[in-house]
Structures are given as C-alpha cells and as structure tokens.
Short mmCIF file of C-alpha atoms in Angstrom, two decimals:
data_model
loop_
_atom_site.label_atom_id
_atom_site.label_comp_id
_atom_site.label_asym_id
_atom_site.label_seq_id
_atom_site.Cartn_x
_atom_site.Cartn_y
_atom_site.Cartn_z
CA UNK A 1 0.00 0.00 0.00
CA UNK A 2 2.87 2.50 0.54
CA UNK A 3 4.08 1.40 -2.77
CA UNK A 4 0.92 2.86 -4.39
CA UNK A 5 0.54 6.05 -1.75
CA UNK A 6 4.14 6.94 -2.78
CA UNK A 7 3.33 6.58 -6.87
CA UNK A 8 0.04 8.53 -6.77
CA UNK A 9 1.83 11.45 -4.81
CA UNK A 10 4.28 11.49 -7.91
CA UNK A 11 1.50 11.73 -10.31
CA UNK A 12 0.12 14.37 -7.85
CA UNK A 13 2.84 16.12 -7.71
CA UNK A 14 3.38 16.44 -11.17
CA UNK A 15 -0.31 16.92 -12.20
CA UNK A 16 0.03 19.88 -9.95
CA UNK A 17 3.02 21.52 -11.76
CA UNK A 18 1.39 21.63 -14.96
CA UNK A 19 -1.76 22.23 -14.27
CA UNK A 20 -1.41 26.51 -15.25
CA UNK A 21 0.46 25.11 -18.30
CA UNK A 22 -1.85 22.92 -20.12
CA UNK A 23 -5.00 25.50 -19.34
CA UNK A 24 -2.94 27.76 -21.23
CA UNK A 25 -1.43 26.22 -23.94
CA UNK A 26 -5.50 24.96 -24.39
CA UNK A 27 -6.61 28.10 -23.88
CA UNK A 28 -4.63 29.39 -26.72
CA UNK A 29 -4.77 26.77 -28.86
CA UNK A 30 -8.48 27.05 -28.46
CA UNK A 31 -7.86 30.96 -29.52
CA UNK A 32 -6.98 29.93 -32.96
CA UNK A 33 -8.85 27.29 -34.07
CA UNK A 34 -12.24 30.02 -33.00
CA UNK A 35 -10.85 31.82 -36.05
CA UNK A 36 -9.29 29.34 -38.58
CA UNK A 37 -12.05 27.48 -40.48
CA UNK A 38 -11.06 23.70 -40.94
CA UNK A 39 -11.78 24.40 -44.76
CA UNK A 40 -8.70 27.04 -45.06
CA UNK A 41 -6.60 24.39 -44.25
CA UNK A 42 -7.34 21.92 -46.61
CA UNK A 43 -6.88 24.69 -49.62
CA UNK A 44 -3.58 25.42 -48.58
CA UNK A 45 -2.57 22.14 -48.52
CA UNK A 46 -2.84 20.65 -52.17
CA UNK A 47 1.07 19.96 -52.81
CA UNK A 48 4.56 18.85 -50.96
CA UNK A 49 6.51 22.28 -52.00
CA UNK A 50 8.88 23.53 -49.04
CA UNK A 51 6.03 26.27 -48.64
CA UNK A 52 2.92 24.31 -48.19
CA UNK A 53 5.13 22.25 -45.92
CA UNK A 54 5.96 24.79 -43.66
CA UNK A 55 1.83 26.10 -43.57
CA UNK A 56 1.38 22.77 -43.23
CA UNK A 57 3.59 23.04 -40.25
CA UNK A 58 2.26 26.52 -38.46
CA UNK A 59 -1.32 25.22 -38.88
CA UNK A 60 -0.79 22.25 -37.24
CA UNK A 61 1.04 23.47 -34.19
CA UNK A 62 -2.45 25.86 -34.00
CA UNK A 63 -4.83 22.79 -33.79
CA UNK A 64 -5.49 19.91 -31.56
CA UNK A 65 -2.85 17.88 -29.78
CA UNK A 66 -4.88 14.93 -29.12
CA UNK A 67 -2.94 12.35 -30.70
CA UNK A 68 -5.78 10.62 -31.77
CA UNK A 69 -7.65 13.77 -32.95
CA UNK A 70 -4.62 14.93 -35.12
CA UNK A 71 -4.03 11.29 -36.86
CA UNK A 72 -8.30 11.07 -37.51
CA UNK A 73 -7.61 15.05 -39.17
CA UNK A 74 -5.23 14.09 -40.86
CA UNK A 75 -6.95 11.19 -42.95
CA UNK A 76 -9.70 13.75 -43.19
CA UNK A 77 -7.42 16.81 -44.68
CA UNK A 78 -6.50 13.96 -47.12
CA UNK A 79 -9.61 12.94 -48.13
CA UNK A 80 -10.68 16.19 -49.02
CA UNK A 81 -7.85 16.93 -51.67
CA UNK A 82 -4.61 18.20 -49.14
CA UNK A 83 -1.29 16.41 -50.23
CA UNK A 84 -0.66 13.27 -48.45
CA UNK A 85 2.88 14.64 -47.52
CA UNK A 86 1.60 17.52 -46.27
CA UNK A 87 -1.38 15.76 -44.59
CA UNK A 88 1.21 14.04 -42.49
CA UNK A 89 3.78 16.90 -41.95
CA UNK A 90 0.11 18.62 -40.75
CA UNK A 91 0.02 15.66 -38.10
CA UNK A 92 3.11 15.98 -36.67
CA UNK A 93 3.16 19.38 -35.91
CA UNK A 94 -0.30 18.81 -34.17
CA UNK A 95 1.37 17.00 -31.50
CA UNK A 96 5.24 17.83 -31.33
CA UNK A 97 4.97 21.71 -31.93
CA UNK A 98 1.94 23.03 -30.16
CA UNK A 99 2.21 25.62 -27.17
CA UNK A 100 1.33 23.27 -24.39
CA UNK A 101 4.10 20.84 -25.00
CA UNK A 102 6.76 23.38 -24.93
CA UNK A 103 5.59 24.89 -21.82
CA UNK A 104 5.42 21.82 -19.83
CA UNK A 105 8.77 20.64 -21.49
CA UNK A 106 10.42 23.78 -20.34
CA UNK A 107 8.70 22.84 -16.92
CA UNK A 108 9.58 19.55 -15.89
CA UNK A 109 12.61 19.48 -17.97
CA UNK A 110 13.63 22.79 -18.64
CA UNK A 111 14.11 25.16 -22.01
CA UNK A 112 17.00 23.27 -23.52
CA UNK A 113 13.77 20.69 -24.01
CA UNK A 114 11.35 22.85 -25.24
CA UNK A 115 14.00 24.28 -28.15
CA UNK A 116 14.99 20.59 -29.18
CA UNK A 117 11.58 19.78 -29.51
CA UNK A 118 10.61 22.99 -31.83
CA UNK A 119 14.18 22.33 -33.64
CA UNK A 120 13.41 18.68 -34.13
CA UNK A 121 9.88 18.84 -35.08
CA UNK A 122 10.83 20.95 -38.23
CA UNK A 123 13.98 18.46 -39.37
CA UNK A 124 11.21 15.38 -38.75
CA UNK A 125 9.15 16.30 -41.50
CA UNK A 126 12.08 17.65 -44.11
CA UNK A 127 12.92 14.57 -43.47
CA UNK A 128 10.02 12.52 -43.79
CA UNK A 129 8.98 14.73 -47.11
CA UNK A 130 12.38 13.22 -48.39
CA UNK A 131 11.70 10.05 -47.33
CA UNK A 132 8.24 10.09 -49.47
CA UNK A 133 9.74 11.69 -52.37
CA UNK A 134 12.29 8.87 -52.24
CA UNK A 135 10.07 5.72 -51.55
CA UNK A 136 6.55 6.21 -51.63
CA UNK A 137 5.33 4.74 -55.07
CA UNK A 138 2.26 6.12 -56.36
CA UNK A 139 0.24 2.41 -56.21
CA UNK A 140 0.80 3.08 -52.58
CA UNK A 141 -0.64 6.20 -52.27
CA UNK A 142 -3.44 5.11 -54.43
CA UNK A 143 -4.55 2.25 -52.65
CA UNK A 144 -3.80 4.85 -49.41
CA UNK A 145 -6.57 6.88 -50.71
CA UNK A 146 -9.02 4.15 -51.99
CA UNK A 147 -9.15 3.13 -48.33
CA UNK A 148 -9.16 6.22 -46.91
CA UNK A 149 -12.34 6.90 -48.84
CA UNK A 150 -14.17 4.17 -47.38
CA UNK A 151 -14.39 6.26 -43.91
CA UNK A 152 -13.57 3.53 -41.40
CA UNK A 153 -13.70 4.53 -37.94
CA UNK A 154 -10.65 5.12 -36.03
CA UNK A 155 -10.91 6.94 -32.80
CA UNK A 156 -11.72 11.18 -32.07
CA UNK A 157 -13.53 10.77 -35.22
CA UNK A 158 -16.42 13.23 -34.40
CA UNK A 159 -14.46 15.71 -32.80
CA UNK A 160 -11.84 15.72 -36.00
CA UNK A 161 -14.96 16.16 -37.81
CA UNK A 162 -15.97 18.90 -36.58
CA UNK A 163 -15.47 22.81 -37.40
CA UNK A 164 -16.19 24.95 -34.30
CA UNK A 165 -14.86 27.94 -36.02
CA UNK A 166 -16.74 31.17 -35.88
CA UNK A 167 -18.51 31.81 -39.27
CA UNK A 168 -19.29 35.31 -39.03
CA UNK A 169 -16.82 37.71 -41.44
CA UNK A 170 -14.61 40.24 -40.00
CA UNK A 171 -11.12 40.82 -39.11
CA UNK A 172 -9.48 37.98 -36.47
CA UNK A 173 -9.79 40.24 -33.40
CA UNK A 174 -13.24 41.14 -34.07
CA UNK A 175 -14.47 37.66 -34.68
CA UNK A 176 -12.59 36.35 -31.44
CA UNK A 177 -14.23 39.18 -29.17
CA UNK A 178 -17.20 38.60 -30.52
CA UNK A 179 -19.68 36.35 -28.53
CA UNK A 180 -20.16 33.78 -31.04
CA UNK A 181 -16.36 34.07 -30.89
CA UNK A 182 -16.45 33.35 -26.95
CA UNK A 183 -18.64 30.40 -27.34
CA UNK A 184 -16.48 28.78 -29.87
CA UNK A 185 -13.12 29.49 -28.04
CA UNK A 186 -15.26 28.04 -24.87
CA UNK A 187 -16.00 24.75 -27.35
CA UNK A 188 -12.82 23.84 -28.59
CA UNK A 189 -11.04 24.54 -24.81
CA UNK A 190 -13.16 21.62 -23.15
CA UNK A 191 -13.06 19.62 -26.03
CA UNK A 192 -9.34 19.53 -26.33
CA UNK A 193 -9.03 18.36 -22.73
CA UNK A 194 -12.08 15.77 -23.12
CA UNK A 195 -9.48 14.14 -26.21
CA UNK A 196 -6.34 14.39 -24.29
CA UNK A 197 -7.51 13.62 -20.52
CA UNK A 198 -7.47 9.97 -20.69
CA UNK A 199 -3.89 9.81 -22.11
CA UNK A 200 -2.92 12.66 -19.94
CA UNK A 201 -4.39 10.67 -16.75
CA UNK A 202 -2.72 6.83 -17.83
CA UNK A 203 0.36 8.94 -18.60
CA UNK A 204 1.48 10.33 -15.43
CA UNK A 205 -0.07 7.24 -13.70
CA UNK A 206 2.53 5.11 -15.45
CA UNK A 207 5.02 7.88 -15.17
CA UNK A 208 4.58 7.98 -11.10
CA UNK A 209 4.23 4.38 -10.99
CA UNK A 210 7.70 3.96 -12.97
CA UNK A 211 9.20 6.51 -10.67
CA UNK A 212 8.12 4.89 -7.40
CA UNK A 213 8.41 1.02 -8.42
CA UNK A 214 11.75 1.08 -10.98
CA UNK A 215 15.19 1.29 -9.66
CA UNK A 216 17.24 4.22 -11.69
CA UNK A 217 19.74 1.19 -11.48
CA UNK A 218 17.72 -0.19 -14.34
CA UNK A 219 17.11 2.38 -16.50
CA UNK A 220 21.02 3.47 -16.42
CA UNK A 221 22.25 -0.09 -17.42
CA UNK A 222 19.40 -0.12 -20.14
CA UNK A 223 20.55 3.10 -21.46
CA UNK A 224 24.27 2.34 -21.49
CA UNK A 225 24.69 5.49 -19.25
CA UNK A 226 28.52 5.71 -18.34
CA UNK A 227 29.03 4.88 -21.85
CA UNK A 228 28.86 8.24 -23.54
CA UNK A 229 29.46 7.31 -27.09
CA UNK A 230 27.13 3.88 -26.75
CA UNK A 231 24.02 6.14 -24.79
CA UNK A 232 24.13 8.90 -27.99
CA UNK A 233 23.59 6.44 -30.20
CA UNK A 234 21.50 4.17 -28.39
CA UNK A 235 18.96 6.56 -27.17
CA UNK A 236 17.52 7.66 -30.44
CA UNK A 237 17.12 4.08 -31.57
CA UNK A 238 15.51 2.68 -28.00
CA UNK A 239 13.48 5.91 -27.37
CA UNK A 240 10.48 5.41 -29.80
CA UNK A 241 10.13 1.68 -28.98
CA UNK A 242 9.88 2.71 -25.39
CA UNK A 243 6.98 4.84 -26.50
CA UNK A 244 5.44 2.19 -28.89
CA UNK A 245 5.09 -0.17 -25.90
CA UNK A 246 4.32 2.68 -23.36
CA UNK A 247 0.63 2.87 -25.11
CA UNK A 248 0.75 6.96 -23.91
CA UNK A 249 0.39 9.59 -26.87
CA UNK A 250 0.42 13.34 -27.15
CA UNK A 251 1.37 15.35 -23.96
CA UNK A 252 0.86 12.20 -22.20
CA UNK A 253 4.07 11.13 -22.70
CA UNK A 254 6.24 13.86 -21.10
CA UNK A 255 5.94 12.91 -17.67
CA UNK A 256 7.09 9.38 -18.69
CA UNK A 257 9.72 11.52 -20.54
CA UNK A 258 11.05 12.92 -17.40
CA UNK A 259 11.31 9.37 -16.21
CA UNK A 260 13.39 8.25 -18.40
CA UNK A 261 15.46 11.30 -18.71
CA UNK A 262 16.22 11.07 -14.97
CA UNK A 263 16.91 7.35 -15.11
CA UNK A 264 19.86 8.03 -17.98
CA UNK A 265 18.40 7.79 -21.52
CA UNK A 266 20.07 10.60 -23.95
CA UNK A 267 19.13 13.91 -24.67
CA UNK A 268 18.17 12.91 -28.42
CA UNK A 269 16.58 9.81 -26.95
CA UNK A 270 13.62 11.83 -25.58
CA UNK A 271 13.57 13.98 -28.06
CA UNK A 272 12.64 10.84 -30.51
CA UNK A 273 10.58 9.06 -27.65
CA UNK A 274 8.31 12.41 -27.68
CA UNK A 275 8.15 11.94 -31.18
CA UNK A 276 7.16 8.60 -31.22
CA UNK A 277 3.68 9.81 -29.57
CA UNK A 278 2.11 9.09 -33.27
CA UNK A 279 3.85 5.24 -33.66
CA UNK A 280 2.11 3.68 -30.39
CA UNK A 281 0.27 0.39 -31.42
CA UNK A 282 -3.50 1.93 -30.96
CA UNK A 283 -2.09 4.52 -33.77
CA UNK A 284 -0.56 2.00 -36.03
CA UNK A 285 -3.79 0.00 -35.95
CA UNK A 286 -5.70 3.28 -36.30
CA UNK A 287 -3.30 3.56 -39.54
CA UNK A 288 -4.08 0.46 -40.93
CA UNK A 289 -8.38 1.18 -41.08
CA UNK A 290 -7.20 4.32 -42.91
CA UNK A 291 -4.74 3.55 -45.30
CA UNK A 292 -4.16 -0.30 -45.44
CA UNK A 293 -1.49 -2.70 -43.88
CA UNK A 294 0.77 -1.91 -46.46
CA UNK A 295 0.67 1.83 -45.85
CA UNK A 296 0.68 1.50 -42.21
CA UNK A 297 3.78 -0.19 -42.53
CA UNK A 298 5.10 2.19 -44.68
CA UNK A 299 4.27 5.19 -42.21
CA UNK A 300 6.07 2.95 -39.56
CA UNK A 301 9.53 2.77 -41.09
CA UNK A 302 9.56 6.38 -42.30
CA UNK A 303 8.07 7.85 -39.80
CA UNK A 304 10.57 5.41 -37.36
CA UNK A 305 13.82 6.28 -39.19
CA UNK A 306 12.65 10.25 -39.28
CA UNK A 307 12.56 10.14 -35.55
CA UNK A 308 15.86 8.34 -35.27
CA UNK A 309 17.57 10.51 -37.22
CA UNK A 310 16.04 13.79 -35.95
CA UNK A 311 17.05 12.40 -32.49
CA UNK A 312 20.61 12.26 -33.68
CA UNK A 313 20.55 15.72 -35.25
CA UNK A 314 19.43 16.79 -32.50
CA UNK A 315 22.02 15.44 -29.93
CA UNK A 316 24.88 16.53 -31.72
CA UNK A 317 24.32 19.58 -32.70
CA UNK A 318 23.03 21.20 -29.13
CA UNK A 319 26.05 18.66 -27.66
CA UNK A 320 28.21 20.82 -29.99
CA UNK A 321 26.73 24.07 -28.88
CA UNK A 322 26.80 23.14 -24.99
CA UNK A 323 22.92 23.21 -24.64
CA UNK A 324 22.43 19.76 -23.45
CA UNK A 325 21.58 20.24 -19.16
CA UNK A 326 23.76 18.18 -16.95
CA UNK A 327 21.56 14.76 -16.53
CA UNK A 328 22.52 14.92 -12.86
CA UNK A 329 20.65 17.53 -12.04
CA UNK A 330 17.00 15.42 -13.16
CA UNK A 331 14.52 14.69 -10.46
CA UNK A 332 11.28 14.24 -10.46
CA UNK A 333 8.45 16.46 -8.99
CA UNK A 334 7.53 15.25 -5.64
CA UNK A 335 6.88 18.37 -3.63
CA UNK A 336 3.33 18.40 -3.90
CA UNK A 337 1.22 21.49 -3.09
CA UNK A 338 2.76 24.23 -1.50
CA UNK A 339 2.47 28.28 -1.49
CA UNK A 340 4.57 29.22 -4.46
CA UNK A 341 4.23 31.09 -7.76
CA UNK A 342 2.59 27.53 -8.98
CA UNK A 343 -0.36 27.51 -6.80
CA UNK A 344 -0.78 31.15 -7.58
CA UNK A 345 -0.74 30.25 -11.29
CA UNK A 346 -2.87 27.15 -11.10
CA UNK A 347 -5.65 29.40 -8.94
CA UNK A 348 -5.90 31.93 -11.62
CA UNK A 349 -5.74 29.66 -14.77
CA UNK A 350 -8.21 27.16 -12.98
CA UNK A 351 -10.89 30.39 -12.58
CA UNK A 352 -10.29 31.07 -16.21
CA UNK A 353 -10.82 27.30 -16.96
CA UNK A 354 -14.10 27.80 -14.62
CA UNK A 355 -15.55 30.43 -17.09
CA UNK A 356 -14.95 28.62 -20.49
CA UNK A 357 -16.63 25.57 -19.25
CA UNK A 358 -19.63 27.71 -17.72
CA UNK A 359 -19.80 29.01 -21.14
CA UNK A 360 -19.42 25.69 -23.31
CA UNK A 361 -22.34 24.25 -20.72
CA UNK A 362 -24.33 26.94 -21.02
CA UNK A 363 -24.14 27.10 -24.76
CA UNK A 364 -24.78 23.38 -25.75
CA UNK A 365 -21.38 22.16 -25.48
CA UNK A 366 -22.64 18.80 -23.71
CA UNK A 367 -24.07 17.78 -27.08
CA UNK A 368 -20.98 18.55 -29.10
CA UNK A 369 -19.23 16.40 -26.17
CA UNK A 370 -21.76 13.35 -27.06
CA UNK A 371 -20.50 13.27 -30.84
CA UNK A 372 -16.43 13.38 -30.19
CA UNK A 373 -16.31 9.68 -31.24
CA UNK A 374 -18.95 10.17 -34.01
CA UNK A 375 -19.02 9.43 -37.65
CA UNK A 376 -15.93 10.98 -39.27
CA UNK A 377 -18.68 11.73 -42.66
CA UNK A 378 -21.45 13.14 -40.55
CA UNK A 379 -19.31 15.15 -37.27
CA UNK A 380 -19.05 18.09 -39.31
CA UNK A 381 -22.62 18.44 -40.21
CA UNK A 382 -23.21 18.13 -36.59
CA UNK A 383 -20.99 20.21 -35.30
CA UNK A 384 -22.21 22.85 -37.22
CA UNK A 385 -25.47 22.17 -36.02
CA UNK A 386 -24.36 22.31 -32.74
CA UNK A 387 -22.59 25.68 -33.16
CA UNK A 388 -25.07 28.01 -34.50
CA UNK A 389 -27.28 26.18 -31.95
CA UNK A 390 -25.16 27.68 -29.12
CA UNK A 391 -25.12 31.19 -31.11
CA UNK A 392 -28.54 30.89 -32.91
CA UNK A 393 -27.64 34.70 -34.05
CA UNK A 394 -24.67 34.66 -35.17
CA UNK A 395 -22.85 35.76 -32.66
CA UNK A 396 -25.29 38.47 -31.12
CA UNK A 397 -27.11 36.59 -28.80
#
C-alpha cells in the first residue's frame, strides 16, 4: 500500500506543476482554431513544395494535440484533396509543436527541451517529405486513398470532424471578441481536454508508478549510461520503442519523458521518444483502417527512421553548442502542493478554466461532447449544427 501512496503522490505532484500550463497552452490553442475554419486548411494544402510544408507546419502546431484527434484530421485533410505529404507533416506538428508541450517541457525538464523539440519537429518532416519523395510509389498512395475513402472509424472521429470555427466575417480580433467568438473558443477549450484527458491521466499514472516502483539502477544499465558514445547512439534508436510499448500519446508522454530522462536515456533519446507519440500500437492499428497494412507499414519505417535521425541531429548539434543540461541535475516532482508562484498560477488559470466551461455548458457544449467519437462523414454536419445552436444569431445573442 505504501508502494501505491508513494506513486500517486508522484503523479500528484506532477499533475500539480502543470496544471497553469496545459490551461494555457489549451486556452490558446483554443484561440486559434475560433478563427481558422477547418476548410482554409485543406486549400492550402494541395502539394509537398517547401512552402505548403511549412503552412502545413504553423497550422498544425495551431490545432489539436490529441494524438488521436490529429491522426483522424489528418486522414480527413486527405480525403478532401490536401497532399498526403503535407497531410502528415500537418500531423506531426499537431502534436510535437503546439504551445502546451513546450511549456510543460520547459517545466519539468527545462528550455534546452522545449528548443529541441521545436528544432526537431521541423527536421522530422524535411525529413520525412524526403523520405516520401524517395520511396513512396504512387500504387501506394493510391490504394492509401481508396481506403481512406471508405471512412472507417478510427478513434476522435467526431471531434476531428468537426469545425467549431466562428462563421461570421470580420477581421481575427473582431471575430474572437465577438460572442459567437467566446462560445467557440469556450468549445474547442473543453473539447481539447475531453481528447487528451485519458492519455494525460494513464500517462502520469505510469510515469509515477515507474518513478516509485523502478530502480534508476535499471534504467542506467538499459541506457548504457557511463558509456557516452554507446548512450548517444543508443537513445535515439531505444526511445520510440519505449513509446510504442508505453501505449501513452500526445502530452501524455512527457511525464514518462522525465522518467526516463532522470533514469539516464540521452538527450536525443527523448527527443525521438516524444516523437514517437504518433507510432504507439492503438495509432498504427488506427493507420491500418485508414490507409491499409501496407501503408501502415510504410508510415512505420519512415516515420521510425525520421525520428531516429532527428534524435541524432538533434544530440549533436546542441552537444556541440553546450545546450544539453547536466543529466545529474534530473529529479522528479515530488513536492506536492505548497504556497509558491505555482499555486498562484494554477488558482488563476483554474478560474479562467471555470468560465470557459460555464460558457461551453451553457451554450450546448454537452451535445458537441456526445459526438467526439462520431461518424468521421457526418461530425461536421453536426458540429455545425451544434454551433449556430449555441449562437442561434450569429454571434449576437
């Protein structure tokens, strides 16, 4: 029983420290996708040019980062005419460049973190654009798209479906202060946690559970740390198959991250182990409904050697530049609760939390939450519904 007291007050401990972070990074990733329609995306998306890439990129570090959402948006950009290549650079930048991942990198693990992360998220999909331009065959991406057009049913399929945008014309600040504005800023905020909480939750369970139950003895033999050579190059190979048999995605994964960072694994180890939030086996079965076995497979190795190599990249060049943070200095958040700047921070951004979900209740948000795992052909239809439902005048209600 003390076993279990002394994992749950890890997961306390660290649920506690990030708590102000992940209301914010939602709360701001709930900002823009109020005012970017789900349809501007897929127009700017039609090709694998350096440029779409990089919208590709900046729009999907402003959407969801719900694993599971961003992989079911994905197959839908593609299905409506966006670039597979850029469907998929779209994907990753949903969960490995959005706000609230940096912000709780750069708290649990500190900035050096947060900067690999945006560094290696941008060199993960050059190289996975190469990797496509090298190897995937156009029967591939055909049969890719014949099943992607029959609509199977992964997971987060509603809430990928659906477009809680405000409609109303105007300039960005005028649609976001606008009411209709408030309600849909109020929508996407609780849905985005509804998508990520489980992971979030079996995440730092397993994270506190490793913590309290697994020596560090372990973890440094398994990482080869005092073998500085063997530990660089081993910790970008080992990283994602940690993840892929951790079952965790998105954000999920970080406290698990600080885990393993702590117990000895390499700097670009957990960069590629955060990466490899889109490989765990759910995901690759999710990829197999969408595209076929064959392309699943495909996605696997590429995206698998991307991360690998990114991971090395990575390592080097901020070993090179001295930004790596002295691995000694790791621990793990146990201090709990405790009258600091963090408890201020967590009061305030839980009162803000407080009004958006007043607002999504009051404004038939419980309906929307009904449909997250909907139909990925009829979510949209719904959600729209659903929206001018909560602003039945567009806004001036």
């Amino acid at each position: 029983m003390h076993a279990v007291l002394h994992a749950l007050s890890i997961t306390g401990s660290m649920t506690w420290e990030i708590t102000w972070a992940l209301i914010l990074g939602f709360a701001l990733s709930a900002v823009v996708q109020a005012v970017v329609r789900k349809s501007t995306v897929v127009s700017l998306l039609g090709d694998d040019r350096p440029r779409t890439l990089a919208v590709a990129a900046g729009l999907g570090a402003a959407s969801s980062s719900c694993s599971y959402a961003a992989v079911a948006l994905a197959r839908s950009l593609f299905r409506k005419g966006a670039n597979f290549t850029a469907a998929m650079a779209f994907e990753i930048a949903s969960t490995n460049l959005v706000v609230e991942l940096g912000v709780i990198l750069a708290l649990l693990m500190g900035w050096q973190f947060t900067a690999a992360e945006f560094v290696g998220g941008p060199i993960m999909i050059i190289l996975l654009a190469v990797l496509f331009r090298l190897f995937l065959r156009d029967r591939l991406l055909r049969q890719a798209r014949e099943q992607a057009e029959q609509g199977l049913a992964g997971s987060m399929e509603g809430h990928a479906a659906m477009d809680m945008s405000v409609q109303r014309q105007g300039s960005f600040t005028r649609r976001l202060l606008s009411r209709e504005g408030f309600t849909a800023t109020s929508h996407v905020f609780v849905m985005e946690w509804a998508a990520i909480l489980r992971d979030l939750v079996v995440g730092l369970l397993i994270a506190g559970a490793i913590a309290a139950w697994v020596p560090d003895s372990f973890w440094r033999t398994f990482f080869f740390d005092g073998h500085p050579l063997a530990a660089k190059l081993w910790g970008p190979i080992v990283g994602p198959l940690v993840a892929i048999a951790s079952f965790v995605c998105s954000i999920g994964n970080v406290p698990l991250a600080v885990v393993l960072w702590k117990g000895g694994i390499s700097f670009g180890g957990v960069v590629a182990f955060i990466f490899a939030d889109l490989l765990i086996l759910p995901i690759l079965n999710i990829y197999r409904k969408y595209y076929g076995a064959k392309t699943a497979a495909f996605l696997l190795g590429t995206f698998y050697l991307a991360m690998v190599i990114a991971g090395y990249i990575v390592e080097f060049a901020f070993g090179g530049l001295g930004l790596i943070p002295d691995q000694a200095d790791a621990k793990v958040p146990m201090e709990g609760v405790s009258w600091n700047y963090t408890t201020w921070l967590n009061i305030a951004f839980l009162l803000l939390a407080a009004v958006l979900l007043v607002r999504f209740w009051r404004t038939g948000g419980m309906a929307m939450l009904r449909l997250m795992g909907g139909s990925p052909d009829t979510g949209h239809d719904h959600a729209d519904h659903m929206h001018h439902a909560a602003d039945p005048h567009g806004g001036h209600n």
